[in-house]
Amino acid sequence: QSALTQPASVSGSPGQSITISCTGTSSDVGTYNYVSWYQQHPGKAPKLMIYDVSNRPSGVSNRFSGSKSANTASLTISGLQAEDEADYYCTSYTSSSTYVFGTGTKVTVL
Amino acid sequence: EVQLVESGGGLVQPGESLRLSCEASGFSFRNYWMSWVRQAPGKGLEWVANIKEDGSERNSVDSVKGRFTISRDNAKNSLYLQMNSLRAEDTAVYYCARGYPWAYWGQGTLVTVSS
């Protein structure tokens, strides 16, 4: 049950697009479409941004999108805004009937 | 309005026990899986355990197996986490979260394990 691998940090200028990767194995990301993404601002509870690889909950900006290829899932933020600066975590269901989070990515808006 | 309110955190010594509670309101609690997720200070999120709507299925991360027990009382709209044999590495903010995907989270309760 090793954590999924995410880049420690990603940065971009306002208006740009950035992509955060989330690499797992055939026992989690590669097999299941139960991949979700969470945004967390300091001192706050996580917020669901994407679920089931590419679905966006109501109320979440359409600037956020998700995808998956083989063992790697990705979160893309387009039209980067200052409010997007936060930590982002992916998570996946696993073959052990558990869930595993990614290592987390700090997004900085330059 | 969906609300999840955790309680029961505090400072304990290694080897001691603690029971966390999560009181739910604003939705039909008995119809949802529930999870506990934790976050050590300055670290990432870690899924801890979940429990099926009727309590008939429970799953947990390897690091807490045999020490932590998740349970629920649907009559009281409450989720619990019984934590035994606590270790320093269990120090974290513990969140309860509804269902999957986890669209609703509590505010968290801090557990500190230290001598």
PDB file of C-alpha atoms in Angstrom:
ATOM      1  CA  GLN A   1       0.000   0.000   0.000  1.00  0.00           C
ATOM      2  CA  SER A   2       2.574   2.522  -1.075  1.00  0.00           C
ATOM      3  CA  ALA A   3       1.402   6.066  -1.682  1.00  0.00           C
ATOM      4  CA  LEU A   4       0.711   7.087  -5.248  1.00  0.00           C
ATOM      5  CA  THR A   5       3.494   9.241  -6.702  1.00  0.00           C
ATOM      6  CA  GLN A   6       2.870  12.921  -7.377  1.00  0.00           C
ATOM      7  CA  PRO A   7       5.355  15.718  -8.108  1.00  0.00           C
ATOM      8  CA  ALA A   8       6.169  17.656  -4.954  1.00  0.00           C
ATOM      9  CA  SER A   9       5.456  20.987  -6.594  1.00  0.00           C
ATOM     10  CA  VAL A  10       4.074  22.504  -9.765  1.00  0.00           C
ATOM     11  CA  SER A  11       3.919  26.183 -10.585  1.00  0.00           C
ATOM     12  CA  GLY A  12       2.464  28.392 -13.262  1.00  0.00           C
ATOM     13  CA  SER A  13       1.555  31.970 -14.044  1.00  0.00           C
ATOM     14  CA  PRO A  14      -2.006  33.269 -13.912  1.00  0.00           C
ATOM     15  CA  GLY A  15      -3.924  32.166 -16.984  1.00  0.00           C
ATOM     16  CA  GLN A  16      -1.602  29.279 -17.775  1.00  0.00           C
ATOM     17  CA  SER A  17      -2.460  25.588 -17.623  1.00  0.00           C
ATOM     18  CA  ILE A  18      -0.720  23.089 -15.393  1.00  0.00           C
ATOM     19  CA  THR A  19      -0.977  19.321 -15.073  1.00  0.00           C
ATOM     20  CA  ILE A  20      -0.368  17.225 -11.980  1.00  0.00           C
ATOM     21  CA  SER A  21       0.421  13.561 -12.467  1.00  0.00           C
ATOM     22  CA  CYS A  22      -0.478  10.714 -10.122  1.00  0.00           C
ATOM     23  CA  THR A  23       1.313   7.428 -10.767  1.00  0.00           C
ATOM     24  CA  GLY A  24       0.213   4.169  -9.224  1.00  0.00           C
ATOM     25  CA  THR A  25       0.265   0.529 -10.206  1.00  0.00           C
ATOM     26  CA  SER A  26      -1.906  -2.092 -11.835  1.00  0.00           C
ATOM     27  CA  SER A  27      -3.325  -2.777  -8.361  1.00  0.00           C
ATOM     28  CA  ASP A  28      -4.884   0.662  -8.074  1.00  0.00           C
ATOM     29  CA  VAL A  29      -4.906   3.433 -10.695  1.00  0.00           C
ATOM     30  CA  GLY A  30      -4.297   1.036 -13.580  1.00  0.00           C
ATOM     31  CA  THR A  31      -7.316  -1.126 -12.836  1.00  0.00           C
ATOM     32  CA  TYR A  32      -9.922   1.052 -11.173  1.00  0.00           C
ATOM     33  CA  ASN A  33     -11.631   4.214 -12.343  1.00  0.00           C
ATOM     34  CA  TYR A  34     -12.185   5.233  -8.724  1.00  0.00           C
ATOM     35  CA  VAL A  35      -9.584   7.984  -8.921  1.00  0.00           C
ATOM     36  CA  SER A  36     -10.421  11.283  -7.295  1.00  0.00           C
ATOM     37  CA  TRP A  37      -8.637  14.561  -6.655  1.00  0.00           C
ATOM     38  CA  TYR A  38      -8.763  16.848  -3.617  1.00  0.00           C
ATOM     39  CA  GLN A  39      -7.704  20.440  -3.087  1.00  0.00           C
ATOM     40  CA  GLN A  40      -6.562  21.504   0.361  1.00  0.00           C
ATOM     41  CA  HIS A  41      -5.832  25.006   1.547  1.00  0.00           C
ATOM     42  CA  PRO A  42      -3.738  25.447   4.713  1.00  0.00           C
ATOM     43  CA  GLY A  43      -5.638  24.604   7.859  1.00  0.00           C
ATOM     44  CA  LYS A  44      -8.733  23.511   5.939  1.00  0.00           C
ATOM     45  CA  ALA A  45     -10.389  20.189   5.208  1.00  0.00           C
ATOM     46  CA  PRO A  46      -9.835  18.755   1.718  1.00  0.00           C
ATOM     47  CA  LYS A  47     -12.299  19.625  -1.040  1.00  0.00           C
ATOM     48  CA  LEU A  48     -13.361  17.185  -3.734  1.00  0.00           C
ATOM     49  CA  MET A  49     -12.445  18.463  -7.197  1.00  0.00           C
ATOM     50  CA  ILE A  50     -12.681  15.413  -9.486  1.00  0.00           C
ATOM     51  CA  TYR A  51     -14.090  11.914  -8.961  1.00  0.00           C
ATOM     52  CA  ASP A  52     -14.128   8.706 -10.993  1.00  0.00           C
ATOM     53  CA  VAL A  53     -11.164   9.945 -13.057  1.00  0.00           C
ATOM     54  CA  SER A  54     -12.867  12.781 -14.884  1.00  0.00           C
ATOM     55  CA  ASN A  55     -16.160  13.754 -13.264  1.00  0.00           C
ATOM     56  CA  ARG A  56     -16.557  17.175 -11.735  1.00  0.00           C
ATOM     57  CA  PRO A  57     -18.906  17.715  -8.755  1.00  0.00           C
ATOM     58  CA  SER A  58     -21.418  20.496  -9.082  1.00  0.00           C
ATOM     59  CA  GLY A  59     -19.926  23.791  -8.001  1.00  0.00           C
ATOM     60  CA  VAL A  60     -16.384  22.970  -9.069  1.00  0.00           C
ATOM     61  CA  SER A  61     -15.036  25.163 -11.832  1.00  0.00           C
ATOM     62  CA  ASN A  62     -14.786  23.631 -15.308  1.00  0.00           C
ATOM     63  CA  ARG A  63     -11.174  24.821 -15.312  1.00  0.00           C
ATOM     64  CA  PHE A  64     -10.449  21.568 -13.471  1.00  0.00           C
ATOM     65  CA  SER A  65     -10.349  18.362 -15.497  1.00  0.00           C
ATOM     66  CA  GLY A  66      -9.098  14.830 -14.980  1.00  0.00           C
ATOM     67  CA  SER A  67      -7.898  11.966 -17.119  1.00  0.00           C
ATOM     68  CA  LYS A  68      -6.132   8.625 -16.886  1.00  0.00           C
ATOM     69  CA  SER A  69      -3.793   6.572 -19.023  1.00  0.00           C
ATOM     70  CA  ALA A  70      -2.547   3.179 -17.855  1.00  0.00           C
ATOM     71  CA  ASN A  71      -1.194   3.563 -14.301  1.00  0.00           C
ATOM     72  CA  THR A  72      -1.121   7.366 -14.322  1.00  0.00           C
ATOM     73  CA  ALA A  73      -3.950   9.772 -13.614  1.00  0.00           C
ATOM     74  CA  SER A  74      -3.710  13.498 -14.234  1.00  0.00           C
ATOM     75  CA  LEU A  75      -5.366  16.673 -13.020  1.00  0.00           C
ATOM     76  CA  THR A  76      -5.250  19.696 -15.295  1.00  0.00           C
ATOM     77  CA  ILE A  77      -5.988  23.204 -14.113  1.00  0.00           C
ATOM     78  CA  SER A  78      -6.523  25.617 -16.971  1.00  0.00           C
ATOM     79  CA  GLY A  79      -6.678  29.393 -16.688  1.00  0.00           C
ATOM     80  CA  LEU A  80      -4.709  29.255 -13.446  1.00  0.00           C
ATOM     81  CA  GLN A  81      -5.952  31.688 -10.787  1.00  0.00           C
ATOM     82  CA  ALA A  82      -4.464  32.878  -7.505  1.00  0.00           C
ATOM     83  CA  GLU A  83      -7.145  30.977  -5.566  1.00  0.00           C
ATOM     84  CA  ASP A  84      -5.910  27.706  -7.086  1.00  0.00           C
ATOM     85  CA  GLU A  85      -2.754  27.911  -4.992  1.00  0.00           C
ATOM     86  CA  ALA A  86      -3.100  24.954  -2.633  1.00  0.00           C
ATOM     87  CA  ASP A  87      -2.065  21.358  -2.064  1.00  0.00           C
ATOM     88  CA  TYR A  88      -3.602  18.727  -4.328  1.00  0.00           C
ATOM     89  CA  TYR A  89      -3.959  15.016  -3.608  1.00  0.00           C
ATOM     90  CA  CYS A  90      -5.068  12.153  -5.792  1.00  0.00           C
ATOM     91  CA  THR A  91      -6.524   8.969  -4.385  1.00  0.00           C
ATOM     92  CA  SER A  92      -7.417   5.586  -5.816  1.00  0.00           C
ATOM     93  CA  TYR A  93      -9.311   2.488  -4.800  1.00  0.00           C
ATOM     94  CA  THR A  94      -7.063  -0.571  -4.570  1.00  0.00           C
ATOM     95  CA  SER A  95      -7.292  -4.315  -5.117  1.00  0.00           C
ATOM     96  CA  SER A  96      -7.131  -4.749  -1.323  1.00  0.00           C
ATOM     97  CA  SER A  97     -10.495  -2.958  -0.972  1.00  0.00           C
ATOM     98  CA  THR A  98      -8.707   0.023   0.533  1.00  0.00           C
ATOM     99  CA  TYR A  99      -7.878   3.506  -0.678  1.00  0.00           C
ATOM    100  CA  VAL A 100      -4.466   5.077  -1.157  1.00  0.00           C
ATOM    101  CA  PHE A 101      -3.632   8.764  -1.432  1.00  0.00           C
ATOM    102  CA  GLY A 102      -0.936  10.371  -3.504  1.00  0.00           C
ATOM    103  CA  THR A 103       2.072  12.058  -1.959  1.00  0.00           C
ATOM    104  CA  GLY A 104       0.576  15.480  -2.611  1.00  0.00           C
ATOM    105  CA  THR A 105       1.507  18.379  -4.887  1.00  0.00           C
ATOM    106  CA  LYS A 106       1.921  21.997  -3.874  1.00  0.00           C
ATOM    107  CA  VAL A 107       0.631  24.284  -6.606  1.00  0.00           C
ATOM    108  CA  THR A 108       2.140  27.756  -6.670  1.00  0.00           C
ATOM    109  CA  VAL A 109       0.717  30.595  -8.744  1.00  0.00           C
ATOM    110  CA  LEU A 110       3.617  32.801  -9.741  1.00  0.00           C
TER     111      LEU A 110
ATOM    112  CA  GLU B   1     -26.993  20.989   5.162  1.00  0.00           C
ATOM    113  CA  VAL B   2     -24.592  18.087   5.510  1.00  0.00           C
ATOM    114  CA  GLN B   3     -22.496  18.361   8.651  1.00  0.00           C
ATOM    115  CA  LEU B   4     -19.827  16.096  10.109  1.00  0.00           C
ATOM    116  CA  VAL B   5     -18.435  16.988  13.522  1.00  0.00           C
ATOM    117  CA  GLU B   6     -15.501  15.056  14.964  1.00  0.00           C
ATOM    118  CA  SER B   7     -14.636  14.945  18.635  1.00  0.00           C
ATOM    119  CA  GLY B   8     -12.526  12.971  21.081  1.00  0.00           C
ATOM    120  CA  GLY B   9      -9.040  14.040  20.107  1.00  0.00           C
ATOM    121  CA  GLY B  10      -6.405  14.991  22.638  1.00  0.00           C
ATOM    122  CA  LEU B  11      -2.971  14.294  24.069  1.00  0.00           C
ATOM    123  CA  VAL B  12      -2.201  10.717  25.094  1.00  0.00           C
ATOM    124  CA  GLN B  13       0.930   8.754  25.907  1.00  0.00           C
ATOM    125  CA  PRO B  14       2.296   5.973  23.704  1.00  0.00           C
ATOM    126  CA  GLY B  15       0.448   2.715  24.308  1.00  0.00           C
ATOM    127  CA  GLU B  16      -2.727   4.410  25.481  1.00  0.00           C
ATOM    128  CA  SER B  17      -6.175   4.380  23.874  1.00  0.00           C
ATOM    129  CA  LEU B  18      -8.551   6.995  22.505  1.00  0.00           C
ATOM    130  CA  ARG B  19     -12.003   6.890  20.918  1.00  0.00           C
ATOM    131  CA  LEU B  20     -12.925   9.376  18.244  1.00  0.00           C
ATOM    132  CA  SER B  21     -16.520  10.196  17.344  1.00  0.00           C
ATOM    133  CA  CYS B  22     -18.060  11.770  14.282  1.00  0.00           C
ATOM    134  CA  GLU B  23     -21.621  13.037  14.550  1.00  0.00           C
ATOM    135  CA  ALA B  24     -23.451  13.351  11.241  1.00  0.00           C
ATOM    136  CA  SER B  25     -26.454  15.475  10.347  1.00  0.00           C
ATOM    137  CA  GLY B  26     -28.276  16.760   7.283  1.00  0.00           C
ATOM    138  CA  PHE B  27     -28.380  13.460   5.418  1.00  0.00           C
ATOM    139  CA  SER B  28     -29.474   9.861   5.840  1.00  0.00           C
ATOM    140  CA  PHE B  29     -26.415   8.533   7.644  1.00  0.00           C
ATOM    141  CA  ARG B  30     -27.498   4.892   7.400  1.00  0.00           C
ATOM    142  CA  ASN B  31     -27.308   5.041   3.591  1.00  0.00           C
ATOM    143  CA  TYR B  32     -23.613   5.885   3.271  1.00  0.00           C
ATOM    144  CA  TRP B  33     -20.261   4.259   3.682  1.00  0.00           C
ATOM    145  CA  MET B  34     -18.137   6.335   6.036  1.00  0.00           C
ATOM    146  CA  SER B  35     -14.366   6.769   6.243  1.00  0.00           C
ATOM    147  CA  TRP B  36     -11.650   8.098   8.520  1.00  0.00           C
ATOM    148  CA  VAL B  37      -8.737   9.944   6.913  1.00  0.00           C
ATOM    149  CA  ARG B  38      -5.775  11.371   8.828  1.00  0.00           C
ATOM    150  CA  GLN B  39      -3.065  13.926   8.233  1.00  0.00           C
ATOM    151  CA  ALA B  40       0.104  14.098  10.292  1.00  0.00           C
ATOM    152  CA  PRO B  41       1.411  17.626  10.979  1.00  0.00           C
ATOM    153  CA  GLY B  42       2.912  19.040   7.804  1.00  0.00           C
ATOM    154  CA  LYS B  43       2.351  15.771   5.932  1.00  0.00           C
ATOM    155  CA  GLY B  44      -0.031  14.366   3.356  1.00  0.00           C
ATOM    156  CA  LEU B  45      -3.398  12.692   3.651  1.00  0.00           C
ATOM    157  CA  GLU B  46      -3.691   9.030   4.608  1.00  0.00           C
ATOM    158  CA  TRP B  47      -6.857   6.954   4.352  1.00  0.00           C
ATOM    159  CA  VAL B  48      -7.320   5.020   7.589  1.00  0.00           C
ATOM    160  CA  ALA B  49     -10.482   2.948   7.455  1.00  0.00           C
ATOM    161  CA  ASN B  50     -14.022   2.713   6.154  1.00  0.00           C
ATOM    162  CA  ILE B  51     -17.251   0.956   7.076  1.00  0.00           C
ATOM    163  CA  LYS B  52     -20.255  -0.111   5.051  1.00  0.00           C
ATOM    164  CA  GLU B  53     -23.713   1.364   5.569  1.00  0.00           C
ATOM    165  CA  ASP B  54     -24.872  -1.433   7.866  1.00  0.00           C
ATOM    166  CA  GLY B  55     -21.485  -2.069   9.464  1.00  0.00           C
ATOM    167  CA  SER B  56     -21.146  -5.480   7.810  1.00  0.00           C
ATOM    168  CA  GLU B  57     -17.898  -4.642   6.025  1.00  0.00           C
ATOM    169  CA  ARG B  58     -14.872  -2.797   7.320  1.00  0.00           C
ATOM    170  CA  ASN B  59     -11.511  -2.125   5.736  1.00  0.00           C
ATOM    171  CA  SER B  60      -8.384  -0.456   7.065  1.00  0.00           C
ATOM    172  CA  VAL B  61      -4.841   0.458   6.138  1.00  0.00           C
ATOM    173  CA  ASP B  62      -2.197  -2.070   7.175  1.00  0.00           C
ATOM    174  CA  SER B  63      -0.504   0.303   9.642  1.00  0.00           C
ATOM    175  CA  VAL B  64      -3.562   0.348  11.940  1.00  0.00           C
ATOM    176  CA  LYS B  65      -4.799  -3.228  11.542  1.00  0.00           C
ATOM    177  CA  GLY B  66      -5.165  -4.907  14.916  1.00  0.00           C
ATOM    178  CA  ARG B  67      -4.987  -1.567  16.756  1.00  0.00           C
ATOM    179  CA  PHE B  68      -7.811   0.604  15.365  1.00  0.00           C
ATOM    180  CA  THR B  69     -11.457  -0.396  15.020  1.00  0.00           C
ATOM    181  CA  ILE B  70     -14.018   1.542  13.022  1.00  0.00           C
ATOM    182  CA  SER B  71     -17.673   1.251  14.025  1.00  0.00           C
ATOM    183  CA  ARG B  72     -20.953   3.081  13.664  1.00  0.00           C
ATOM    184  CA  ASP B  73     -24.299   3.549  15.370  1.00  0.00           C
ATOM    185  CA  ASN B  74     -26.915   4.368  12.767  1.00  0.00           C
ATOM    186  CA  ALA B  75     -29.509   5.116  15.450  1.00  0.00           C
ATOM    187  CA  LYS B  76     -27.235   7.877  16.755  1.00  0.00           C
ATOM    188  CA  ASN B  77     -25.974   9.019  13.338  1.00  0.00           C
ATOM    189  CA  SER B  78     -22.477   8.493  14.627  1.00  0.00           C
ATOM    190  CA  LEU B  79     -19.192   7.053  13.405  1.00  0.00           C
ATOM    191  CA  TYR B  80     -16.420   5.963  15.748  1.00  0.00           C
ATOM    192  CA  LEU B  81     -12.740   5.097  15.661  1.00  0.00           C
ATOM    193  CA  GLN B  82     -11.402   3.150  18.620  1.00  0.00           C
ATOM    194  CA  MET B  83      -7.647   3.595  18.686  1.00  0.00           C
ATOM    195  CA  ASN B  84      -5.588   1.288  20.902  1.00  0.00           C
ATOM    196  CA  SER B  85      -1.836   0.896  21.401  1.00  0.00           C
ATOM    197  CA  LEU B  86      -1.259   4.380  20.065  1.00  0.00           C
ATOM    198  CA  ARG B  87       2.163   5.282  18.678  1.00  0.00           C
ATOM    199  CA  ALA B  88       3.902   8.571  18.044  1.00  0.00           C
ATOM    200  CA  GLU B  89       3.346   8.074  14.315  1.00  0.00           C
ATOM    201  CA  ASP B  90      -0.433   8.103  14.879  1.00  0.00           C
ATOM    202  CA  THR B  91      -0.202  11.811  15.731  1.00  0.00           C
ATOM    203  CA  ALA B  92      -2.433  13.542  13.193  1.00  0.00           C
ATOM    204  CA  VAL B  93      -5.622  15.421  12.508  1.00  0.00           C
ATOM    205  CA  TYR B  94      -8.327  12.810  12.005  1.00  0.00           C
ATOM    206  CA  TYR B  95     -11.152  13.594   9.598  1.00  0.00           C
ATOM    207  CA  CYS B  96     -14.353  11.683   9.002  1.00  0.00           C
ATOM    208  CA  ALA B  97     -15.685  11.754   5.462  1.00  0.00           C
ATOM    209  CA  ARG B  98     -18.920  10.647   3.863  1.00  0.00           C
ATOM    210  CA  GLY B  99     -19.248   7.874   1.330  1.00  0.00           C
ATOM    211  CA  TYR B 100     -17.097   7.802  -1.788  1.00  0.00           C
ATOM    212  CA  PRO B 101     -16.201  10.102  -3.367  1.00  0.00           C
ATOM    213  CA  TRP B 102     -15.535  12.099  -0.223  1.00  0.00           C
ATOM    214  CA  ALA B 103     -17.530  15.208  -0.983  1.00  0.00           C
ATOM    215  CA  TYR B 104     -18.166  15.994   2.672  1.00  0.00           C
ATOM    216  CA  TRP B 105     -15.569  16.167   5.435  1.00  0.00           C
ATOM    217  CA  GLY B 106     -15.588  17.187   9.052  1.00  0.00           C
ATOM    218  CA  GLN B 107     -13.299  19.877  10.448  1.00  0.00           C
ATOM    219  CA  GLY B 108     -10.986  17.290  11.975  1.00  0.00           C
ATOM    220  CA  THR B 109      -9.859  16.459  15.500  1.00  0.00           C
ATOM    221  CA  LEU B 110      -6.209  16.467  16.564  1.00  0.00           C
ATOM    222  CA  VAL B 111      -4.694  13.409  18.185  1.00  0.00           C
ATOM    223  CA  THR B 112      -1.256  13.841  19.732  1.00  0.00           C
ATOM    224  CA  VAL B 113       0.661  10.819  20.963  1.00  0.00           C
ATOM    225  CA  SER B 114       3.628  11.866  23.063  1.00  0.00           C
ATOM    226  CA  SER B 115       5.270  11.130  26.367  1.00  0.00           C
TER     227      SER B 115
END
